Short mmCIF file of C-alpha atoms and ligand atoms in Angstrom, two decimals:
data_model
loop_
_atom_site.label_atom_id
_atom_site.label_comp_id
_atom_site.label_asym_id
_atom_site.label_seq_id
_atom_site.Cartn_x
_atom_site.Cartn_y
_atom_site.Cartn_z
CA MET A 542 0.11 -0.12 -0.01
CA SER A 543 1.71 2.87 -1.16
CA SER A 544 0.93 6.21 0.23
CA ASP A 545 1.60 10.19 0.09
CA ARG A 546 1.57 11.30 3.45
CA ASP A 547 1.87 14.69 2.72
CA PHE A 548 -0.59 14.51 -0.09
CA GLY A 549 -3.04 13.52 2.95
CA GLU A 550 -2.04 16.58 4.70
CA ILE A 551 -3.26 18.61 2.24
CA ILE A 552 -6.35 16.73 1.57
CA TYR A 553 -7.07 17.16 5.25
CA GLY A 554 -6.18 20.25 5.68
CA LEU A 555 -8.73 21.41 2.52
CA SER A 556 -11.15 19.43 3.78
CA LYS A 557 -10.84 21.39 7.23
CA LYS A 558 -10.53 24.90 6.25
CA ARG A 559 -13.63 24.41 3.44
CA GLY A 560 -16.21 22.43 5.71
CA PHE A 561 -15.81 19.14 4.29
CA PHE A 562 -15.09 17.42 7.85
CA TRP A 563 -13.63 18.46 10.98
CA GLY A 564 -12.05 16.34 13.51
CA PRO A 565 -11.66 14.06 15.48
CA SER A 566 -14.97 15.03 17.09
CA PRO A 567 -15.72 16.49 19.70
CA GLU A 568 -12.59 18.92 18.53
CA ILE A 569 -13.13 21.20 21.68
CA TYR A 570 -13.04 18.45 24.16
CA GLY A 571 -9.60 17.51 22.23
CA GLY A 572 -11.45 15.04 20.23
CA SER A 573 -12.01 11.16 20.50
CA ALA A 574 -10.36 8.91 17.24
CA GLY A 575 -12.50 7.63 15.11
CA PHE A 576 -15.21 10.42 15.28
CA TYR A 577 -15.67 13.27 12.39
CA ASP A 578 -18.18 15.86 11.88
CA LEU A 579 -19.34 16.73 8.68
CA GLY A 580 -19.43 20.25 7.91
CA PRO A 581 -21.99 22.06 5.32
CA LEU A 582 -20.46 20.91 2.12
CA GLY A 583 -19.37 17.40 3.45
CA LYS A 584 -23.02 16.92 4.48
CA LEU A 585 -24.10 18.22 1.26
CA LEU A 586 -21.76 15.40 -0.73
CA LYS A 587 -22.59 12.75 1.46
CA ASN A 588 -26.45 12.97 0.35
CA ARG A 589 -25.63 13.52 -2.77
CA LEU A 590 -23.72 10.30 -2.66
CA GLU A 591 -26.70 8.64 -0.67
CA ASP A 592 -29.25 9.70 -3.12
CA THR A 593 -27.01 8.32 -5.94
CA ILE A 594 -26.77 4.72 -4.11
CA ARG A 595 -30.56 4.96 -3.00
CA ARG A 596 -31.72 5.69 -6.88
CA SER A 597 -29.33 2.78 -8.26
CA PHE A 598 -30.69 0.12 -5.53
CA VAL A 599 -34.26 1.27 -6.02
CA ARG A 600 -33.73 0.91 -9.69
CA ALA A 601 -32.42 -2.21 -9.49
CA SER A 602 -35.56 -3.51 -7.37
CA PHE A 603 -34.66 -3.37 -3.99
CA TRP A 604 -37.11 -1.93 -1.30
CA GLU A 605 -35.39 -0.04 1.40
CA VAL A 606 -35.65 -0.64 5.33
CA GLU A 607 -34.76 1.14 8.59
CA CYS A 608 -34.00 -1.07 11.78
CA PRO A 609 -33.03 0.14 15.27
CA THR A 610 -29.34 0.77 15.92
CA VAL A 611 -29.38 -0.86 18.96
CA SER A 612 -30.30 -4.67 19.51
CA PRO A 613 -30.30 -7.11 23.01
CA ALA A 614 -27.10 -9.32 23.59
CA ILE A 615 -28.85 -12.69 21.81
CA VAL A 616 -28.95 -10.94 18.47
CA TRP A 617 -24.98 -10.68 18.23
CA LYS A 618 -24.96 -14.15 19.89
CA ALA A 619 -26.85 -15.76 17.14
CA SER A 620 -25.23 -13.55 14.45
CA GLY A 621 -21.85 -14.90 15.68
CA HIS A 622 -20.69 -11.02 16.43
CA LEU A 623 -20.06 -11.68 19.98
CA ASP A 624 -17.84 -14.33 19.55
CA GLY A 625 -16.24 -13.91 15.95
CA PHE A 626 -16.22 -10.14 15.74
CA VAL A 627 -13.03 -9.58 17.04
CA ASP A 628 -9.66 -7.87 16.85
CA PRO A 629 -6.04 -9.05 17.45
CA VAL A 630 -4.87 -6.73 20.33
CA THR A 631 -1.45 -6.38 22.23
CA LYS A 632 -0.99 -4.03 25.27
CA CYS A 633 2.28 -2.19 25.81
CA THR A 634 3.61 -4.11 29.10
CA LYS A 635 5.59 -0.46 30.08
CA CYS A 636 3.15 2.29 29.00
CA SER A 637 -0.34 0.21 28.56
CA GLN A 638 -1.05 1.42 25.25
CA ALA A 639 -3.42 -0.84 23.23
CA TYR A 640 -2.52 -1.57 19.65
CA ARG A 641 -4.28 -3.62 16.90
CA VAL A 642 -1.74 -6.33 16.17
CA ASP A 643 -1.95 -6.75 12.53
CA ASP A 644 -1.98 -2.73 11.75
CA LEU A 645 1.11 -2.89 13.94
CA ILE A 646 3.24 -5.44 12.19
CA LEU A 647 1.78 -4.40 8.76
CA GLU A 648 2.88 -0.68 9.76
CA GLN A 649 6.60 -1.89 10.48
CA VAL A 650 6.98 -4.51 8.05
CA PRO A 651 4.87 -4.08 5.20
CA ASP A 652 5.24 -7.38 3.41
CA ALA A 653 4.50 -9.60 6.78
CA LYS A 654 2.24 -12.23 6.13
CA VAL A 655 -0.43 -11.75 9.17
CA SER A 656 -3.86 -12.24 7.45
CA GLY A 657 -5.73 -15.18 9.18
CA PHE A 658 -3.45 -15.65 12.11
CA SER A 659 -4.35 -16.82 15.19
CA PRO A 660 -3.46 -14.92 18.40
CA GLU A 661 -0.52 -17.17 19.30
CA GLU A 662 0.87 -16.85 15.56
CA LEU A 663 0.37 -13.27 15.91
CA THR A 664 2.57 -13.00 19.35
CA ALA A 665 4.83 -15.26 17.70
CA ALA A 666 5.24 -12.69 14.77
CA ILE A 667 5.92 -9.90 17.17
CA LYS A 668 8.76 -11.71 18.76
CA GLU A 669 9.88 -12.61 15.19
CA HIS A 670 9.99 -8.85 13.96
CA GLY A 671 11.27 -7.34 16.77
CA ILE A 672 8.13 -5.36 17.17
CA LYS A 673 7.86 -2.79 20.02
CA CYS A 674 6.07 -0.09 20.99
CA PRO A 675 5.99 2.83 18.69
CA SER A 676 5.25 5.21 21.84
CA CYS A 677 7.53 4.38 24.17
CA LYS A 678 9.70 1.37 22.59
CA GLY A 679 8.33 -1.35 25.57
CA GLU A 680 8.01 -4.90 24.75
CA LEU A 681 4.34 -5.68 23.78
CA GLY A 682 2.18 -8.06 25.83
CA PRO A 683 0.67 -11.36 24.20
CA VAL A 684 -2.07 -11.00 21.74
CA GLU A 685 -5.87 -11.19 22.69
CA LYS A 686 -8.83 -10.97 21.03
CA TYR A 687 -10.96 -8.02 21.73
CA ASN A 688 -14.69 -7.50 20.62
CA LEU A 689 -15.17 -4.46 18.09
CA MET A 690 -18.68 -3.80 19.26
CA LEU A 691 -19.93 -1.37 21.43
CA ARG A 692 -21.50 -2.45 24.48
CA THR A 693 -24.47 -0.31 25.96
CA ARG A 694 -27.59 -1.72 28.17
CA LEU A 695 -31.41 -1.48 28.15
CA GLY A 696 -33.32 0.15 30.83
CA LEU A 697 -31.44 -1.10 33.64
CA ASP A 698 -29.53 -4.06 33.37
CA GLN A 699 -30.31 -5.76 29.83
CA GLU A 700 -27.33 -6.17 28.17
CA ALA A 701 -27.15 -4.89 24.32
CA TYR A 702 -25.10 -3.80 21.40
CA MET A 703 -25.02 -1.09 18.90
CA ARG A 704 -25.08 -2.92 15.67
CA PRO A 705 -22.00 -3.37 13.81
CA GLU A 706 -23.84 -3.76 10.44
CA THR A 707 -27.04 -2.96 9.42
CA ALA A 708 -27.14 -6.23 7.62
CA THR A 709 -28.29 -8.30 10.73
CA SER A 710 -31.17 -6.03 11.66
CA THR A 711 -32.04 -6.76 8.18
CA TYR A 712 -32.21 -10.32 8.64
CA LEU A 713 -34.57 -10.03 11.63
CA LEU A 714 -37.12 -8.84 9.66
CA PHE A 715 -37.49 -12.08 7.35
CA ARG A 716 -40.74 -12.84 8.31
CA ARG A 717 -42.34 -9.65 7.30
CA PHE A 718 -40.61 -9.62 4.20
CA LEU A 719 -42.24 -12.97 3.42
CA THR A 720 -45.33 -11.55 3.71
CA PHE A 721 -44.80 -8.25 1.79
CA PHE A 722 -43.21 -10.12 -0.98
CA ARG A 723 -45.85 -12.81 -1.02
CA ASP A 724 -43.82 -15.41 -0.36
CA LYS A 725 -42.39 -14.80 -3.75
CA LEU A 726 -38.21 -15.18 -3.85
CA PRO A 727 -35.86 -13.58 -4.89
CA ALA A 728 -36.18 -10.82 -2.66
CA SER A 729 -33.85 -8.05 -2.45
CA VAL A 730 -34.19 -5.11 0.49
CA PHE A 731 -31.67 -2.28 1.33
CA GLN A 732 -30.82 -0.14 4.25
CA ILE A 733 -28.64 3.09 4.92
CA GLY A 734 -27.94 3.95 8.40
CA LYS A 735 -25.58 4.15 11.33
CA ALA A 736 -23.51 1.52 12.15
CA TYR A 737 -20.62 1.14 15.21
CA ARG A 738 -16.97 -0.23 15.70
CA ASN A 739 -15.28 0.27 18.78
CA GLU A 740 -12.08 0.12 16.76
CA ILE A 741 -9.11 -0.34 19.34
CA SER A 742 -6.97 2.69 18.35
CA PRO A 743 -8.00 4.04 14.88
CA ARG A 744 -5.61 6.26 13.11
CA GLN A 745 -6.40 6.35 9.63
CA GLY A 746 -8.71 9.72 9.81
CA MET A 747 -11.91 9.29 7.94
CA LEU A 748 -11.24 5.61 6.71
CA ARG A 749 -11.30 4.19 9.98
CA LEU A 750 -14.36 5.28 12.18
CA ARG A 751 -16.14 4.21 15.15
CA GLU A 752 -19.47 5.34 13.86
CA PHE A 753 -20.31 5.46 10.32
CA THR A 754 -23.08 5.13 7.76
CA GLN A 755 -23.53 2.30 6.18
CA VAL A 756 -25.22 0.53 2.93
CA GLU A 757 -26.35 -2.90 3.17
CA GLY A 758 -28.13 -4.71 0.08
CA GLN A 759 -29.71 -8.16 0.78
CA ILE A 760 -31.34 -10.61 -1.98
CA PHE A 761 -32.76 -13.52 0.10
CA LEU A 762 -32.96 -16.52 -2.58
CA LEU A 763 -32.93 -19.92 -3.28
CA GLU A 764 -29.60 -22.14 -4.48
CA THR A 765 -31.62 -22.68 -7.91
CA ASP A 766 -32.11 -18.85 -8.24
CA GLU A 767 -28.22 -18.46 -7.56
CA ILE A 768 -27.48 -20.41 -10.78
CA GLU A 769 -30.65 -19.60 -13.04
CA TRP A 770 -30.54 -16.02 -12.54
CA PRO A 771 -32.09 -14.46 -15.89
CA ARG A 772 -30.64 -10.77 -15.16
CA PHE A 773 -27.25 -11.79 -15.88
CA GLU A 774 -28.16 -11.74 -19.42
CA ALA A 775 -28.24 -7.87 -19.68
CA ILE A 776 -24.46 -7.61 -18.07
CA ARG A 777 -22.84 -10.92 -19.50
CA ASP A 778 -20.88 -8.82 -22.08
CA ASP A 779 -19.57 -5.84 -19.69
CA VAL A 780 -16.18 -5.30 -18.68
CA LEU A 781 -14.94 -4.95 -15.02
CA PRO A 782 -11.55 -4.00 -13.82
CA LEU A 783 -10.79 -7.74 -12.15
CA VAL A 784 -8.52 -9.18 -10.17
CA SER A 785 -8.94 -12.63 -9.23
CA TYR A 786 -8.23 -15.01 -6.46
CA GLN A 787 -6.14 -17.10 -9.03
CA THR A 788 -4.00 -13.85 -10.35
CA GLN A 789 -3.09 -13.12 -6.52
CA GLU A 790 -2.30 -16.86 -6.18
CA LYS A 791 0.73 -15.99 -8.86
CA GLY A 792 1.85 -13.15 -6.43
CA SER A 793 0.47 -10.49 -8.67
CA GLU A 794 -2.25 -7.82 -8.12
CA LYS A 795 -2.60 -7.07 -11.66
CA VAL A 796 -5.67 -5.61 -13.06
CA SER A 797 -7.40 -7.67 -15.98
CA PRO A 798 -10.60 -6.34 -17.75
CA THR A 799 -12.79 -9.24 -18.41
CA THR A 800 -16.15 -9.50 -19.51
CA MET A 801 -18.83 -10.96 -17.05
CA ALA A 802 -19.42 -13.76 -19.02
CA ASP A 803 -15.74 -14.61 -19.08
CA ALA A 804 -15.27 -14.02 -15.62
CA LEU A 805 -17.98 -16.97 -15.16
CA GLU A 806 -16.61 -19.16 -17.37
CA ARG A 807 -13.16 -19.07 -16.19
CA GLY A 808 -14.51 -19.72 -12.69
CA HIS A 809 -13.60 -16.18 -11.38
CA PHE A 810 -17.15 -16.67 -9.89
CA GLN A 811 -19.32 -19.67 -9.36
CA LYS A 812 -23.03 -18.10 -9.55
CA PRO A 813 -24.35 -15.82 -12.05
CA ALA A 814 -26.40 -14.20 -9.35
CA TYR A 815 -23.81 -13.59 -7.19
CA ALA A 816 -21.25 -12.13 -10.33
CA TRP A 817 -24.36 -9.92 -10.91
CA CYS A 818 -24.31 -8.44 -7.63
CA VAL A 819 -20.47 -7.59 -7.78
CA HIS A 820 -21.66 -5.89 -11.02
CA LEU A 821 -24.63 -3.91 -9.18
CA ALA A 822 -21.69 -2.66 -6.49
CA TYR A 823 -19.46 -1.65 -9.85
CA SER A 824 -22.30 0.63 -11.47
CA ILE A 825 -23.08 1.70 -8.04
CA PHE A 826 -19.53 3.30 -7.79
CA ARG A 827 -19.43 4.01 -11.50
CA GLY A 828 -22.56 6.32 -10.61
CA LEU A 829 -20.95 7.96 -7.70
CA GLY A 830 -18.02 9.16 -10.18
CA PHE A 831 -15.27 6.92 -9.77
CA THR A 832 -14.21 5.54 -13.31
CA ASP A 833 -11.87 2.51 -14.05
CA ASP A 834 -8.68 4.17 -13.92
CA MET A 835 -9.49 5.11 -10.06
CA MET A 836 -10.67 1.24 -9.28
CA ARG A 837 -10.61 -2.25 -9.25
CA LEU A 838 -12.18 -5.58 -8.14
CA ARG A 839 -10.39 -7.82 -6.41
CA GLN A 840 -11.08 -11.18 -4.54
CA HIS A 841 -10.70 -12.35 -0.64
CA LEU A 842 -8.12 -15.04 -0.08
CA PRO A 843 -9.72 -17.66 1.72
CA THR A 844 -8.00 -16.29 5.22
CA GLU A 845 -9.33 -12.80 4.34
CA ARG A 846 -13.27 -13.98 4.66
CA ALA A 847 -15.19 -12.72 7.22
CA HIS A 848 -16.73 -15.56 9.70
CA TYR A 849 -19.93 -15.52 7.40
CA ALA A 850 -18.59 -15.70 4.02
CA LYS A 851 -18.20 -18.08 1.64
CA ASP A 852 -17.13 -15.65 -1.38
CA ALA A 853 -15.95 -12.24 -1.23
CA TRP A 854 -15.21 -9.60 -3.96
CA ASP A 855 -14.30 -5.98 -2.52
CA ILE A 856 -13.93 -3.09 -4.77
CA GLU A 857 -11.20 -1.11 -3.69
CA VAL A 858 -10.33 2.97 -5.31
CA HIS A 859 -6.90 4.17 -5.42
CA THR A 860 -6.16 7.33 -3.33
CA ARG A 861 -3.03 9.46 -3.17
CA SER A 862 -3.32 9.65 0.34
CA PHE A 863 -3.36 6.12 1.30
CA GLY A 864 -2.68 4.13 -2.10
CA TRP A 865 -5.58 1.34 -2.58
CA VAL A 866 -8.41 1.74 0.04
CA GLU A 867 -10.98 -1.17 0.51
CA CYS A 868 -14.47 0.57 -0.09
CA CYS A 869 -17.30 -2.02 -0.60
CA GLY A 870 -17.59 -5.74 -0.23
CA VAL A 871 -19.93 -8.23 -2.23
CA HIS A 872 -20.50 -11.21 0.08
CA ASP A 873 -21.91 -14.57 -0.59
CA ARG A 874 -23.37 -15.35 3.09
CA GLY A 875 -25.03 -18.35 2.16
CA ASN A 876 -27.75 -19.29 4.80
CA TYR A 877 -25.62 -19.07 7.83
CA ASP A 878 -27.54 -15.74 9.22
CA LEU A 879 -31.02 -17.20 8.63
CA THR A 880 -30.11 -20.49 10.23
CA ARG A 881 -28.67 -18.92 13.06
CA HIS A 882 -31.71 -16.62 14.00
CA GLN A 883 -33.59 -19.57 13.51
CA GLU A 884 -31.97 -21.50 16.09
CA PHE A 885 -31.67 -18.82 18.34
CA SER A 886 -35.34 -17.16 18.20
CA LYS A 887 -36.85 -20.53 17.40
CA VAL A 888 -38.87 -18.70 15.06
CA LYS A 889 -38.94 -20.44 11.46
CA LEU A 890 -37.36 -18.66 9.18
CA SER A 891 -37.63 -21.11 6.09
CA VAL A 892 -39.75 -21.71 2.95
CA LYS A 893 -41.43 -24.46 1.52
CA VAL A 894 -39.56 -25.92 -1.48
CA ASP A 895 -41.37 -29.13 -2.94
CA LYS A 896 -43.44 -29.45 0.59
CA LYS A 897 -39.76 -29.36 2.33
CA PRO A 898 -38.83 -26.04 4.72
CA VAL A 899 -35.62 -24.53 3.20
CA VAL A 900 -33.43 -21.82 4.47
CA PRO A 901 -32.93 -19.28 1.62
CA ASN A 902 -29.20 -17.96 0.85
CA VAL A 903 -28.29 -14.01 1.26
CA LEU A 904 -26.24 -11.93 -1.07
CA GLU A 905 -24.97 -9.33 0.23
CA ILE A 906 -23.70 -5.27 -0.90
CA ALA A 907 -21.77 -3.94 1.89
CA PHE A 908 -20.23 -0.65 1.90
CA GLY A 909 -19.78 2.68 4.31
CA VAL A 910 -20.40 5.88 2.53
CA GLU A 911 -17.32 7.85 4.36
CA ARG A 912 -14.76 5.82 2.63
CA PRO A 913 -16.24 6.97 -0.86
CA LEU A 914 -16.68 10.30 0.56
CA PHE A 915 -13.19 10.53 1.21
CA CYS A 916 -11.56 8.97 -1.96
CA LEU A 917 -13.71 11.10 -4.04
CA ILE A 918 -11.96 14.08 -2.65
CA ASP A 919 -8.84 12.86 -2.81
CA ASN A 920 -9.30 11.92 -6.38
CA ALA A 921 -10.97 15.40 -6.99
CA TYR A 922 -7.96 17.64 -5.93
CA ALA A 923 -6.11 18.84 -8.81
CA GLU A 924 -3.81 21.83 -9.10
CA ASP A 925 -1.66 24.12 -11.37
CA LYS A 926 0.30 27.34 -11.13
CA GLU A 927 -2.84 29.09 -10.92
CA ARG A 928 -5.21 27.42 -8.94
CA THR A 929 -6.28 24.12 -6.83
CA TRP A 930 -9.62 22.96 -7.34
CA LEU A 931 -11.72 20.03 -6.96
CA LYS A 932 -12.99 18.19 -10.27
CA PHE A 933 -15.93 16.12 -8.95
CA SER A 934 -18.33 15.04 -11.35
CA PRO A 935 -21.56 18.16 -11.76
CA HIS A 936 -24.06 15.60 -10.38
CA ILE A 937 -22.20 14.85 -6.95
CA ALA A 938 -20.60 18.19 -6.74
CA PRO A 939 -22.09 19.75 -3.13
CA VAL A 940 -22.38 23.21 -4.55
CA GLN A 941 -23.41 22.91 -8.46
CA VAL A 942 -23.70 26.66 -9.45
CA ALA A 943 -22.41 30.10 -8.26
CA VAL A 944 -24.08 33.41 -9.19
CA PHE A 945 -22.07 36.82 -9.26
CA PRO A 946 -23.29 40.19 -10.02
CA LEU A 947 -20.19 41.51 -11.89
CA MET A 948 -20.35 44.47 -9.14
CA GLY A 949 -22.45 45.09 -5.96
CA LYS A 950 -24.46 47.90 -7.88
CA PRO A 951 -28.23 47.78 -7.17
CA GLU A 952 -29.28 47.33 -10.66
CA LEU A 953 -27.11 44.24 -10.94
CA LEU A 954 -28.10 42.69 -8.00
CA GLY A 955 -31.33 42.93 -8.29
CA PRO A 956 -31.61 40.76 -11.33
CA ALA A 957 -28.74 38.32 -10.05
CA ARG A 958 -30.63 37.82 -6.71
CA GLU A 959 -33.79 36.97 -8.91
CA MET A 960 -31.46 34.36 -10.79
CA HIS A 961 -29.90 32.86 -7.97
CA GLU A 962 -33.64 32.10 -6.54
CA ALA A 963 -34.97 30.75 -9.96
CA ILE A 964 -31.85 28.36 -9.62
CA MET A 965 -32.25 26.73 -6.23
CA ASP A 966 -36.21 26.56 -6.98
CA SER A 967 -35.23 24.15 -9.99
CA GLY A 968 -33.64 22.00 -6.84
CA LEU A 969 -30.12 22.69 -7.96
CA VAL A 970 -27.98 23.86 -4.70
CA ALA A 971 -26.68 27.29 -5.62
CA GLN A 972 -24.27 30.10 -3.83
CA PHE A 973 -24.58 33.87 -3.77
CA ASP A 974 -21.30 35.62 -4.16
CA VAL A 975 -20.82 39.30 -4.32
CA GLY A 976 -17.16 39.49 -2.48
CA GLY A 977 -14.21 40.50 -4.13
CA SER A 978 -13.07 40.61 -7.89
CA ILE A 979 -14.60 37.66 -10.03
CA GLY A 980 -10.87 35.88 -10.19
CA ARG A 981 -11.02 35.22 -6.81
CA ARG A 982 -14.59 34.35 -6.78
CA TYR A 983 -14.04 31.81 -9.10
CA ARG A 984 -10.91 30.28 -7.24
CA ARG A 985 -13.64 29.97 -3.88
CA GLN A 986 -15.75 28.40 -6.29
CA ASP A 987 -13.09 26.06 -7.60
CA GLU A 988 -11.64 25.18 -4.61
CA ILE A 989 -14.84 23.68 -3.30
CA GLY A 990 -15.60 22.09 -6.71
CA THR A 991 -18.82 24.05 -7.91
CA PRO A 992 -18.71 22.89 -11.69
CA PHE A 993 -20.45 26.20 -13.14
CA CYS A 994 -20.46 29.79 -11.96
CA VAL A 995 -23.11 32.55 -13.74
CA THR A 996 -22.02 36.00 -13.94
CA ILE A 997 -24.51 38.45 -14.42
CA ASP A 998 -22.81 41.90 -15.90
CA TYR A 999 -23.97 44.85 -17.83
CA GLU A 1000 -24.67 42.89 -21.16
CA THR A 1001 -27.28 41.08 -19.56
CA LEU A 1002 -29.31 44.40 -18.75
CA GLU A 1003 -28.87 44.81 -22.88
CA ASP A 1004 -29.55 41.60 -24.17
CA GLY A 1005 -30.51 38.92 -21.48
CA THR A 1006 -27.40 36.75 -21.74
CA VAL A 1007 -25.35 35.92 -18.78
CA THR A 1008 -21.85 34.57 -18.51
CA VAL A 1009 -21.19 30.69 -17.72
CA ARG A 1010 -18.03 29.35 -16.83
CA ASP A 1011 -16.72 25.79 -16.43
CA ARG A 1012 -14.82 24.81 -13.46
CA ASP A 1013 -12.11 22.31 -14.97
CA ALA A 1014 -11.46 24.21 -18.59
CA MET A 1015 -12.35 27.40 -17.30
CA SER A 1016 -14.17 28.02 -20.59
CA GLN A 1017 -16.85 30.66 -21.02
CA ALA A 1018 -19.92 30.80 -22.91
CA ARG A 1019 -22.94 33.15 -23.19
CA VAL A 1020 -26.34 31.82 -22.30
CA HIS A 1021 -29.74 33.53 -22.58
CA LYS A 1022 -31.24 33.96 -19.12
CA ASP A 1023 -34.40 32.23 -20.46
CA ALA A 1024 -32.63 29.17 -21.40
CA LEU A 1025 -30.52 29.13 -17.95
CA ILE A 1026 -32.21 26.87 -15.63
CA GLU A 1027 -32.26 24.29 -18.47
CA THR A 1028 -28.77 24.18 -19.73
CA LEU A 1029 -27.91 24.22 -15.86
CA LEU A 1030 -29.78 21.10 -14.92
CA ASN A 1031 -28.81 19.54 -18.67
CA LEU A 1032 -25.18 20.52 -17.75
CA VAL A 1033 -25.53 19.15 -14.30
CA HIS A 1034 -27.10 15.71 -15.17
CA GLY A 1035 -24.65 15.31 -18.09
CA THR A 1036 -27.05 15.35 -20.67
CA VAL A 1037 -25.33 17.86 -22.61
CA SER A 1038 -21.44 19.19 -22.51
CA PHE A 1039 -20.21 22.38 -21.59
CA ASP A 1040 -18.50 22.59 -25.63
CA SER A 1041 -21.76 22.26 -27.15
CA LEU A 1042 -23.07 25.76 -25.63
ZN1 LIG B 489 4.76 1.78 25.41
#
């Protein structure tokens, strides 16, 4: 994982200065690692990402639900999180600072093999590589398992946990879904909501959060559906940037652009339905503005998989700050979850197939919103001698249009304000700015990634035209004010290009 710490500093600096995110939160009390506040621009950007994600799922026939974020302990006993959702941790014997062991070893010995190691093997690895406490150089103690769930209580004494994923809370509704879907499978649902992970010592800013917004789509289906998946036909010729498990076995992480049909034939995917889910996750990320040169799809090695996963692929996004960043996981969870909840709740979570009860399988797409958000800012950053700008896709840019009267004179201010309001009424987010020279106002908008600026000048009063300026090329076009809103909407949604104006 190559990374450019100085570049990371630039991105964090810009994000704090311009109001994308602040933290660690609460800043005025010194901050707790793993918590961030979203500023006004970060919140706008996150809303746009969530809107885009929501539209993609609904378009793919998923139904959205919302569940509580706290559940009693038995739910997490059943899901396997109480026993299995653990990180290996060591404490310094001298200063008592705690560390997540696999991260600590990889920080000091980047090519060490630690994935899938038991606590005993990790204790041995610490000795073998001579790892000491980074803050005081003291000896590190034996490695123990540490549960990542945030514990709380309901009422006086009922043990409960903040959900570490939204998926489990979705599975608990399976009986209700059967009624809603009139007992027909496959059935697809998704959830967007907060999840919590009590990371031992999160040190990667926005990439490792203790509280984050998770998106998880689930398909409940039978084994026969997984093989007979008619929707695969529509995507079979699409080419995706894949890094299969077989490629990695040969010691390479090279991307092979592969059609979905070929990937299935070569055994990169076992099941058309699962392959379709990987494709859906990929198209969601394309919709967020990530292009093929920024991302790859990587299959997990068997030792990397979570306790419930039969197969797993990740979407990874390349950043200048942190190298490749894992942003999304697609999991074949089999019938593990429903079987466990059936066992623990004593409620039947099966359907009838040929008069026999069958517990359905689950395919899942899971990701946090904050990681792609950070990766988008990282990838959007551009600079030259003259300026710095964020080249967000117009449809996800926090502020989409800025409106400037050339000067603060009443004859220009009036029409400019009217135009600003009309743009806001169209559903676009527009900022009004009269401060400083036009050049300086352009720079301010460039720095927050506003794709289009509209200037009202004396020519506007004569012939009704305004100047529209494009952020990336810095080119300008005159557009009549009667056609302005439609033009801006088309530009933002990518239905016309600026050059065609
Ligand atoms: Zn120490």
